[in-house]
Coordinates of C-alpha atoms in Angstrom, one line a residue:
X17 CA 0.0 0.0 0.0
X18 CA 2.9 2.2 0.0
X19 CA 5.8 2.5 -2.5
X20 CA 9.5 3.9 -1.8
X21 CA 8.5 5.3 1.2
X22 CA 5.3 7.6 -0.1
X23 CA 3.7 8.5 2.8
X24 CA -0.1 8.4 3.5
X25 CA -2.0 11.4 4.7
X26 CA -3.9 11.2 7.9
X27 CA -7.0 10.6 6.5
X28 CA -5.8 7.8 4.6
X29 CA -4.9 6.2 7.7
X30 CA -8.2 6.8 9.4
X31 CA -10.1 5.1 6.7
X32 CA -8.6 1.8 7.5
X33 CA -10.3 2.6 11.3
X34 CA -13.2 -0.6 11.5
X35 CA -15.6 1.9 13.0
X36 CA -16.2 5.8 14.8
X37 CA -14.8 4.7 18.1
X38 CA -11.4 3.9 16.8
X39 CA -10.9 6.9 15.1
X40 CA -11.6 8.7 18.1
X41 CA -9.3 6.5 20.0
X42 CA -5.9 6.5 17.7
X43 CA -5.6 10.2 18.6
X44 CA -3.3 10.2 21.3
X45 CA -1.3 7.0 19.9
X46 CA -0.7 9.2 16.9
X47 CA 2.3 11.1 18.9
X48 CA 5.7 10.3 20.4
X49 CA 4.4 9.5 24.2
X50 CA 3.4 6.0 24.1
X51 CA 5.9 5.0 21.9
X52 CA 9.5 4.0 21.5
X53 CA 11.5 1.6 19.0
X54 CA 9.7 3.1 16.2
X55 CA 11.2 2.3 13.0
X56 CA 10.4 1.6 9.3
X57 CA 11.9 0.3 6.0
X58 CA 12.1 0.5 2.2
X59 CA 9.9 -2.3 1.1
X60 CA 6.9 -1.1 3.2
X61 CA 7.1 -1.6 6.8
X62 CA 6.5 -0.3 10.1
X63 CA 7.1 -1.3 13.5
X64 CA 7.3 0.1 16.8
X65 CA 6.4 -0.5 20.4
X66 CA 3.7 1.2 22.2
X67 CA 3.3 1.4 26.4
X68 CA 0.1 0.2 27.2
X69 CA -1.5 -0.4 30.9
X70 CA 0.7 -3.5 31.4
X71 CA 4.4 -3.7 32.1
X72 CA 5.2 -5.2 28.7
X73 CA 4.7 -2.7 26.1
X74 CA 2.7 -3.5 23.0
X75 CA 4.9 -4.9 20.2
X76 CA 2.7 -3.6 16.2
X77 CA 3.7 -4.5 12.9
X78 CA 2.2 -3.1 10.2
X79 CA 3.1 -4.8 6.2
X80 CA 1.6 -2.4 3.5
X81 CA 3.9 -4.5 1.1
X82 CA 1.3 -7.1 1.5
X83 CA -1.2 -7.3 -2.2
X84 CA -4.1 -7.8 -0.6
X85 CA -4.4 -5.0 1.5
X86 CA -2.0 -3.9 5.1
X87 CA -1.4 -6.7 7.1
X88 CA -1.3 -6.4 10.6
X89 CA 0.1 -7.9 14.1
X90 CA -0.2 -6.4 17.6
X91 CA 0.3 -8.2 20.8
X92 CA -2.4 -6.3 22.2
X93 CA -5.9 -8.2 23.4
X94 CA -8.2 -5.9 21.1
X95 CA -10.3 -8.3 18.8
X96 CA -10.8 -4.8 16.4
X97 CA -9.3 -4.9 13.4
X98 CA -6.7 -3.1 12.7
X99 CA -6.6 -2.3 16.4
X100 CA -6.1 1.2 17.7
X101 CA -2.1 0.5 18.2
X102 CA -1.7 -0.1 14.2
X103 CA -3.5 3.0 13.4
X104 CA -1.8 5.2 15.4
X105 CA 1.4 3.6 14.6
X106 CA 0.4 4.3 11.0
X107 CA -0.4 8.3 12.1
X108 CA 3.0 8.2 13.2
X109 CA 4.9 7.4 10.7
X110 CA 2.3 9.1 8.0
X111 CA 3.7 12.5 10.1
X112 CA 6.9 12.7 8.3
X113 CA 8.7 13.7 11.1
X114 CA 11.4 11.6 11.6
X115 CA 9.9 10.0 14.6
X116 CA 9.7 6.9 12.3
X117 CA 12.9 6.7 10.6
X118 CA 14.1 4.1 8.0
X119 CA 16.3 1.1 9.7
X120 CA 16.5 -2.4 10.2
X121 CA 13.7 -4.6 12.1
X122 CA 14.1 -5.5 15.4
X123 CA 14.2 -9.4 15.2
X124 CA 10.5 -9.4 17.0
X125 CA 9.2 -7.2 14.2
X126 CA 11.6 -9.2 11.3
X127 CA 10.2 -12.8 12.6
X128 CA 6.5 -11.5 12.2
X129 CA 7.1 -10.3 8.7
X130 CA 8.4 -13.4 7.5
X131 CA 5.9 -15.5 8.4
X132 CA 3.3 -13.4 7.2
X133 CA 4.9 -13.1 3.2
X134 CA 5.3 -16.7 4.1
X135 CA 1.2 -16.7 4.0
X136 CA 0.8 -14.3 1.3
X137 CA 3.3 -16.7 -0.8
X138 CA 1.1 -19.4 0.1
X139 CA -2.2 -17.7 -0.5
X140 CA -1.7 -17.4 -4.3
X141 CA -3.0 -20.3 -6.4
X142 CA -0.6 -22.8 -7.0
X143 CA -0.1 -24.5 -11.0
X144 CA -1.7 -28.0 -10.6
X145 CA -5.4 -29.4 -11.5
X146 CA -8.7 -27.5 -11.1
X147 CA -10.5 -29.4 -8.3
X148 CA -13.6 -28.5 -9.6
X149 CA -12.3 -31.3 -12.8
X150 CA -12.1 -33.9 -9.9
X151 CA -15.1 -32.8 -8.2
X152 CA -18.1 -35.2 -9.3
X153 CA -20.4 -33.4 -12.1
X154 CA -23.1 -35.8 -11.3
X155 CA -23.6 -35.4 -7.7
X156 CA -22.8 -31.6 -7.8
X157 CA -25.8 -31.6 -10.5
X158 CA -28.2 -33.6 -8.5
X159 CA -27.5 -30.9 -5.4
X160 CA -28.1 -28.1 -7.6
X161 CA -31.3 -29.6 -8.8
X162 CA -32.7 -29.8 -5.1
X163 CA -31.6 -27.1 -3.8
X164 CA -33.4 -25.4 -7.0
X165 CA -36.4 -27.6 -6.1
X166 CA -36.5 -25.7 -2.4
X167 CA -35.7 -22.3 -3.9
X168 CA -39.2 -22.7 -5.5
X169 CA -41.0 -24.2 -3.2
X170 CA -40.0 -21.1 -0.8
X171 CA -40.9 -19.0 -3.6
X172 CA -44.6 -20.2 -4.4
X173 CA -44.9 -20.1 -0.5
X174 CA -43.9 -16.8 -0.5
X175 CA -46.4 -15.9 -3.4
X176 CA -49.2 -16.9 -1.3
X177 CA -48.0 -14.9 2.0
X178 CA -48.0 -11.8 -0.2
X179 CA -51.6 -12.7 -1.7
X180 CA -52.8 -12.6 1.5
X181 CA -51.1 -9.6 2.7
X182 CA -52.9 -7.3 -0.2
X183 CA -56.0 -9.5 0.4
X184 CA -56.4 -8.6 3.9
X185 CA -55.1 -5.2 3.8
X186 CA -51.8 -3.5 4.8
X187 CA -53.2 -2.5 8.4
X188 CA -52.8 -6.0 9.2
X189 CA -48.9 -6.0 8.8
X190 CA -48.9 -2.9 11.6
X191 CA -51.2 -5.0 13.5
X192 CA -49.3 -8.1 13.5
X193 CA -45.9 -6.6 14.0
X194 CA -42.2 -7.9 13.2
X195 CA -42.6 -11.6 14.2
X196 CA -44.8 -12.7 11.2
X197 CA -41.8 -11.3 8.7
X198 CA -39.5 -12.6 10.7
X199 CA -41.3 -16.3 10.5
X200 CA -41.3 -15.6 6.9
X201 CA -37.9 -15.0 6.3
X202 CA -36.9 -18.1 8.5
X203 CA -39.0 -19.9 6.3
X204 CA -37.2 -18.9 3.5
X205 CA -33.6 -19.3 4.8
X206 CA -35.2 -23.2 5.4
X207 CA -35.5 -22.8 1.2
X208 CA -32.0 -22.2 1.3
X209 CA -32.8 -18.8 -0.9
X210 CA -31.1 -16.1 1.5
X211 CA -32.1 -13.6 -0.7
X212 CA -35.4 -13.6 -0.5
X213 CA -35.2 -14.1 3.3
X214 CA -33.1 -10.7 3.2
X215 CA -35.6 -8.8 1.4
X216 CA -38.8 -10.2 3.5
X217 CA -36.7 -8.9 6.4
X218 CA -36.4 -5.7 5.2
X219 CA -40.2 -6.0 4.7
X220 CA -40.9 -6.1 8.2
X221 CA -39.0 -2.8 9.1
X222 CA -41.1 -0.9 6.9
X223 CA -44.5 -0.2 8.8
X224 CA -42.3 1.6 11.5
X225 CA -40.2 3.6 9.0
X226 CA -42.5 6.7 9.7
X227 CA -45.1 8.6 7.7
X228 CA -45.8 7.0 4.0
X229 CA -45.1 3.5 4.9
X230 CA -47.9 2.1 3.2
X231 CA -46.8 2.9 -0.2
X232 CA -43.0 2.2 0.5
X233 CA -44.4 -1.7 1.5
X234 CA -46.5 -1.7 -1.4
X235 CA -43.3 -1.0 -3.8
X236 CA -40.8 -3.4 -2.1
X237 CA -43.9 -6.3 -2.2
X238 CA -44.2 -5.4 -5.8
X239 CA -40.6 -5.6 -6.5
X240 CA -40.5 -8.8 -4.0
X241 CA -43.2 -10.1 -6.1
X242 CA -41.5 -9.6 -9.5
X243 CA -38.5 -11.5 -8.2
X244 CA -40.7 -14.5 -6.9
X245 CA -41.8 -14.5 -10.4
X246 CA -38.6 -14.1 -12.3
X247 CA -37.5 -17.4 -10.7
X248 CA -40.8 -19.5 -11.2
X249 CA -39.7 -18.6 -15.4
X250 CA -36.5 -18.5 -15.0
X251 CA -35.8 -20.9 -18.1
X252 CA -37.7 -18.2 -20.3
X253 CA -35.5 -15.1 -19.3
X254 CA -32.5 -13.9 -21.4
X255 CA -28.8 -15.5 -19.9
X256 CA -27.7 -12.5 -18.3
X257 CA -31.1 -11.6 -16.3
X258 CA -31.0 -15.1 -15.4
X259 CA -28.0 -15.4 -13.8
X260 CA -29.4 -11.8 -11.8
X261 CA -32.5 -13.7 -10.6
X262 CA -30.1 -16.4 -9.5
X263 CA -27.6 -13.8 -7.7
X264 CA -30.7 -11.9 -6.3
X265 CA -32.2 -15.1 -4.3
X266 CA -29.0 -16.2 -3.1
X267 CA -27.5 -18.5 -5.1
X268 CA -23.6 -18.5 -5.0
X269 CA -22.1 -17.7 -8.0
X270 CA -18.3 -17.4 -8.8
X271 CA -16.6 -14.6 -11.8
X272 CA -16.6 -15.6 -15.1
X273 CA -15.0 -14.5 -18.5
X274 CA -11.5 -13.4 -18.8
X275 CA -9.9 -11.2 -15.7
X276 CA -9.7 -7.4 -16.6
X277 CA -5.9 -6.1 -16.3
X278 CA -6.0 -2.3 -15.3
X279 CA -5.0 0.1 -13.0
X280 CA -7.6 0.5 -10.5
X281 CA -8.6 3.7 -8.6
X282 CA -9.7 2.7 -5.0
X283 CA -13.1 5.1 -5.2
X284 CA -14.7 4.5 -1.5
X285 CA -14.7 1.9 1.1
X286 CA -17.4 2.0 3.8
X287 CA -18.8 -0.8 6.1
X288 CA -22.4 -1.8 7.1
X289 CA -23.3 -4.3 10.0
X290 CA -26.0 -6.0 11.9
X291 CA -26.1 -8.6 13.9
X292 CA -24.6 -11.3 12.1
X293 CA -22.2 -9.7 9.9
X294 CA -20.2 -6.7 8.7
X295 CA -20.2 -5.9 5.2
X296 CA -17.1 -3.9 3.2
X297 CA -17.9 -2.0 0.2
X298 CA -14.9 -1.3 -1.9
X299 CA -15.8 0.6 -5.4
X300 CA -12.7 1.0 -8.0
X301 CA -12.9 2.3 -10.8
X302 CA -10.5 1.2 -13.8
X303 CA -8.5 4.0 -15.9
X304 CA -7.7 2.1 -18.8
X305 CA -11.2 0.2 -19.2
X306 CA -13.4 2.7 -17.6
X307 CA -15.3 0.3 -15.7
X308 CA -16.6 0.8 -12.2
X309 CA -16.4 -2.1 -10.0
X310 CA -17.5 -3.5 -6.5
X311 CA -15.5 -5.8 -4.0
X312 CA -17.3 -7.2 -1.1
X313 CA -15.5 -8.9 1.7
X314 CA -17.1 -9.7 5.0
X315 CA -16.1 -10.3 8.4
X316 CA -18.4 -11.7 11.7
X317 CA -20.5 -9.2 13.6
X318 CA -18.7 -6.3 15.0
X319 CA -15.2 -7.5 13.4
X320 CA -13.9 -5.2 9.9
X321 CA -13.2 -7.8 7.4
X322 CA -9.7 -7.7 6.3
X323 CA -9.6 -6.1 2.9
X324 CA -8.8 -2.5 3.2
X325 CA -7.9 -0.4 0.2
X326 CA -7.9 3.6 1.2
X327 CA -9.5 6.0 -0.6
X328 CA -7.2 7.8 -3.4
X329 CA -4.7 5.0 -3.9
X330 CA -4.5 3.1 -7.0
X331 CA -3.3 -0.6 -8.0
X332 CA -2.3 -2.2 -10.8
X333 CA -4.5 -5.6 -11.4
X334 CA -6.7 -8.0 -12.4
X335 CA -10.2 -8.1 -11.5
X336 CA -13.1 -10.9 -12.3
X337 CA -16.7 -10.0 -12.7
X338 CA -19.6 -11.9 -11.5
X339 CA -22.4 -12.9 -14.0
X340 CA -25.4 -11.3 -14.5
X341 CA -27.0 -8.5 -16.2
X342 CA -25.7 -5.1 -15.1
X343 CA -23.7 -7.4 -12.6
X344 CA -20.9 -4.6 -10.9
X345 CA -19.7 -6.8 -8.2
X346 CA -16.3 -8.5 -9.2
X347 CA -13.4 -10.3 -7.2
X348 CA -9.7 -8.5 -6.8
X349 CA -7.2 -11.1 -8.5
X350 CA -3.5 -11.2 -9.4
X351 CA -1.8 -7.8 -8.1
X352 CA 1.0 -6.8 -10.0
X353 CA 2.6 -4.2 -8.0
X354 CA 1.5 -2.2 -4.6
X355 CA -0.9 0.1 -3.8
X356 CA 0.4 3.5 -4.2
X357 CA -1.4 6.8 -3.9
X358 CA -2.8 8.7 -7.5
X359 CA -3.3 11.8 -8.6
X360 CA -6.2 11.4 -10.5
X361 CA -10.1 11.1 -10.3
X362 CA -12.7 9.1 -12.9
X363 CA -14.0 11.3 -15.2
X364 CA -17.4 13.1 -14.1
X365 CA -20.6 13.3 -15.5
X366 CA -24.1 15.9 -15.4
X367 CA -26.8 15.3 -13.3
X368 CA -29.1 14.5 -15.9
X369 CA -26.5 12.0 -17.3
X370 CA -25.8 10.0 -14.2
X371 CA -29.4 9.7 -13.4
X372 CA -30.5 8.3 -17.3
X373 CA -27.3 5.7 -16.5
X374 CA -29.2 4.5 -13.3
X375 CA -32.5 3.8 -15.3
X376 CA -30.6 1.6 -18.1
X377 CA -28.7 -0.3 -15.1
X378 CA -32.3 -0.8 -13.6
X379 CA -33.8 -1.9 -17.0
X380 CA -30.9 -5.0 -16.6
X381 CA -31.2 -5.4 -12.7
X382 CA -34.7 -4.1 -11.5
X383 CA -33.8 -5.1 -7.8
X384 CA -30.9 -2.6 -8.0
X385 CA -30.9 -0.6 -4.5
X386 CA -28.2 1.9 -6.0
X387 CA -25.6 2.4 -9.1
X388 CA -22.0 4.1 -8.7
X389 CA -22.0 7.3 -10.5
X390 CA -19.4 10.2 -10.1
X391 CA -20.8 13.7 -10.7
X392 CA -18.5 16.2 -12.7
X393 CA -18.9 20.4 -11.2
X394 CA -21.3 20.0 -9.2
X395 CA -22.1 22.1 -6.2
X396 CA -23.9 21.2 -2.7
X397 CA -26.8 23.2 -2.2
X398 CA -29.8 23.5 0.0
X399 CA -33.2 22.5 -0.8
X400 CA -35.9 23.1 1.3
X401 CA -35.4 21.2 4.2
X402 CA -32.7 18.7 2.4
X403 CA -29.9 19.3 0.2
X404 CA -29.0 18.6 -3.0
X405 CA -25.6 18.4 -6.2
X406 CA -26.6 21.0 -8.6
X407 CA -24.7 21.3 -11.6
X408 CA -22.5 24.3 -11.9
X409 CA -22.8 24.3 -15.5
X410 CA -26.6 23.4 -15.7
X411 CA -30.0 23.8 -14.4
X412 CA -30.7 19.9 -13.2
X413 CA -29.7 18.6 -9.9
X414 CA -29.6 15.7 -7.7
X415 CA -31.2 15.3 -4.3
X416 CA -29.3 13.7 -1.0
X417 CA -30.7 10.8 0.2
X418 CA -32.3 12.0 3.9
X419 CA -29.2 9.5 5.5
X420 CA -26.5 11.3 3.4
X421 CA -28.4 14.5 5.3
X422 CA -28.2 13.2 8.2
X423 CA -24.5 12.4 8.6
X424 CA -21.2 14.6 9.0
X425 CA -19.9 13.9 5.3
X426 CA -22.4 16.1 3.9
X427 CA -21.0 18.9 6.0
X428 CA -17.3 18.0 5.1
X429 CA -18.6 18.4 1.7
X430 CA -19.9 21.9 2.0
X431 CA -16.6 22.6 3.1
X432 CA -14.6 21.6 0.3
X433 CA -16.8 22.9 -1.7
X434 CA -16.9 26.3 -0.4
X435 CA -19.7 27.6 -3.0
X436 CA -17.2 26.6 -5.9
X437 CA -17.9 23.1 -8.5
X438 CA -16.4 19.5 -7.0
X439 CA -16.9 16.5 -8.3
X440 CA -18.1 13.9 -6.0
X441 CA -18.5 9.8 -6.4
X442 CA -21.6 8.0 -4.8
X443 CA -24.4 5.7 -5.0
X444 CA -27.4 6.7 -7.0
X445 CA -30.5 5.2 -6.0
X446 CA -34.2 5.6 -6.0
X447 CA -34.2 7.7 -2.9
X448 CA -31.2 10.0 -3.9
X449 CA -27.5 10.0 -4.5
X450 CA -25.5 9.4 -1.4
X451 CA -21.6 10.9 -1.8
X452 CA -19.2 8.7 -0.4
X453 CA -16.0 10.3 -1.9
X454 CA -15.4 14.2 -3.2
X455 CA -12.1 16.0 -5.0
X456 CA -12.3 19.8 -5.3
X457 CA -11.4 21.7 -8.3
X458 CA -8.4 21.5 -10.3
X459 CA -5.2 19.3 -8.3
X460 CA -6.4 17.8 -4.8
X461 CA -6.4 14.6 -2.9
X462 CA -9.7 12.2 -2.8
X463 CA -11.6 13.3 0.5
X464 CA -13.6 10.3 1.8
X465 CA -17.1 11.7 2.9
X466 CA -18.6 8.1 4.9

């Protein structure tokens, strides 16, 4: 993640932070104090020892030599990921001050490293036979056929819950509260078709969502609905909105077609969670191909999975893309040299543009909660009581979604923007664009906004 000793910038740094409290906390382990034995070296390392409330300090290693993202080790007891001892190690040496300087490891720091190239050496895929060819075609067949058989019989159940929803009226699914959706949706995990359970879940939140829930349950049955459907004829649909249907219910599916070779623009990275799992979202966006892409890596409830690409860097690779119609979600593959940070931005597009590309990438996925779109001069401006990207160099704009509103990005944005054009990457979706990253006018670093 670093090359010849480029440093990061603070915020950099405080991307790689697996939620709000850590941030907060890598403050004061961003100074001298705490620390001693701090030392770095030309192939991307970092290593130092920080005093902690035992008498053994804290011995953190941090490898941003390592393709698949920093690797990290700290003796500490945190089960946060990196912990707060990496980050502020990280601050440290990102200062520039020569309170990191270059040097040899200690052996602690030297013995860690080796062992964990050792795993990245082993990690990539060895020459030998595909074990799918080994694999039995027959019996693999015959699962696929039953667990197809399940997926439609949860379906057909589901078509009837729904017919008797509308039937009896919507005030019944106030009445009856979150435990019939959440029978529902255990039912359908019993299909084995997780999607579907996923989207009846999201059901039940929706009569307590505030004023106008009756017509935001009506849509998402309706588009429910339409999915139930698309499976029950799935033989008659094209290839490519087949393989969406498939992807949508929760079937597993792996990338096909030849691996795309570019150099890749880390866009935005932000996690979600809930109680079972936390979800990364990495968007890159190629500068030979022009293609925007999505990563997803995942890691158990309150744990940041270990993928981390910061915001502004950029990475010469190869990237897979799933199948399916519109399909944006892809797997990071052969890395052909480290991260290092860019100076440039994807090109930007109007308003009016960026929204007619999210209606042709719903006419292939109609289930599409958002599309990645980056906006070219636009400016943050208020609306009413929201707030909204209106082109600089037009008279068509694009409203926040009320989360984007609602969070300190937006306000960060208004800053950099200052009254003058930016250009800003998000997610377009039927409720608004939410910004996730912004660059101001002319030269000027990537400023993540979530």
């Amino acid at each position: 993640m670093t090359e010849q000793g480029v440093r990061w910038t603070a915020e950099k740094v405080l991307a790689l932070a697996p939620d709000a409290a850590s941030r907060h906390a890598v403050g004061e382990l961003g100074a001298t104090g705490p620390w001693s034995e701090a030392g770095s070296s030309d192939d991307g390392t970092v290593w130092g020892l920080c005093k902690g409330s035992g008498s053994r300090p804290y011995q953190t290693v941090v490898d941003l030599a390592d393709t698949a993202g920093p690797a990290y080790q700290c003796s500490c007891p945190s089960r946060k990921f990196p912990c707060k001892h990496a980050l502020g190690l990280l601050l440290l040496w990102a200062g520039g001050d020569g309170t990191v300087p270059r040097g040899p490891a200690p052996d602690w720091a030297e013995q860690w490293i080796e062992r964990g190239r050792q795993r990245m050496r082993e990690r990539r895929p060895a020459a030998g036979p595909d074990p799918t060819r080994t694999a039995d075609p027959e019996a693999a067949r015959r699962r696929a056929e039953r667990r197809a058989e399940r997926i439609t019989a949860g379906a057909a159940e589901l078509e009837q819950r729904l017919t008797d929803l509308l039937r009896g009226g919507l005030a019944t699914a106030d009445r009856d509260g979150y435990g019939m959706w959440e029978e529902t949706a255990a039912r359908m995990v019993d299909a084995q078709a997780p999607g579907l359970a996923a989207r009846v879940r999201e059901l039940g939140a929706i009569p307590s969502s505030g004023p106008g829930w009756p017509m935001r349950l009506v849509e998402e049955c309706a588009l429910l609905h339409l999915l139930d459907q698309s499976w029950l004829r799935r033989e008659r649909l094209p290839d490519g909105l087949a393989a969406t249907v498939r992807s949508r219910v929760g079937l597993p599916g792996s990338p096909g077609g030849p691996p795309v070779r570019d150099r890749w623009l880390v866009l935005a990275q932000y996690d979600t969670s809930d109680s079972r799992l936390t979800t990364r979202r990495i968007w890159l966006h190629g500068a030979g191909s022009g293609r925007t892409v999505l990563l997803l890596s995942y890691g158990a409830a309150g744990r940041a999975p270990e993928q981390a690409l910061p915001v502004g860097l950029a990475l010469e690779a190869e990237v897979s893309v799933y199948p399916g119609a519109g399909q944006l979600r892809a797997a990071l593959g052969e890395q052909f040299a480290p991260a290092a940070p860019a100076g440039t931005r994807p090109p930007g597009s109007s308003a009016s543009q960026a929204l007619a590309r999210y209606g042709r990438a719903l006419r292939d996925d109609p289930w599409l909660d958002s599309f990645p779109v980056t906006l070219g001069r636009v400016v943050p401006t208020p609306a009413e009581d929201s707030w909204q990207l209106a082109d600089a160099d037009g008279d068509t704009a694009v409203p926040l979604t009320p989360s984007a509103c609602a969070r300190p990005g937006l306000w960060r944005l208004v800053a950099l923007s200052g009254g003058a054009p930016v250009t800003v990457f998000g997610e377009c979706g039927h409720r608004g664009f939410t910004p996730l990253t912004a660059w101001p006018e002319g030269a000027g670093e990537a400023v993540p906004l979530c």
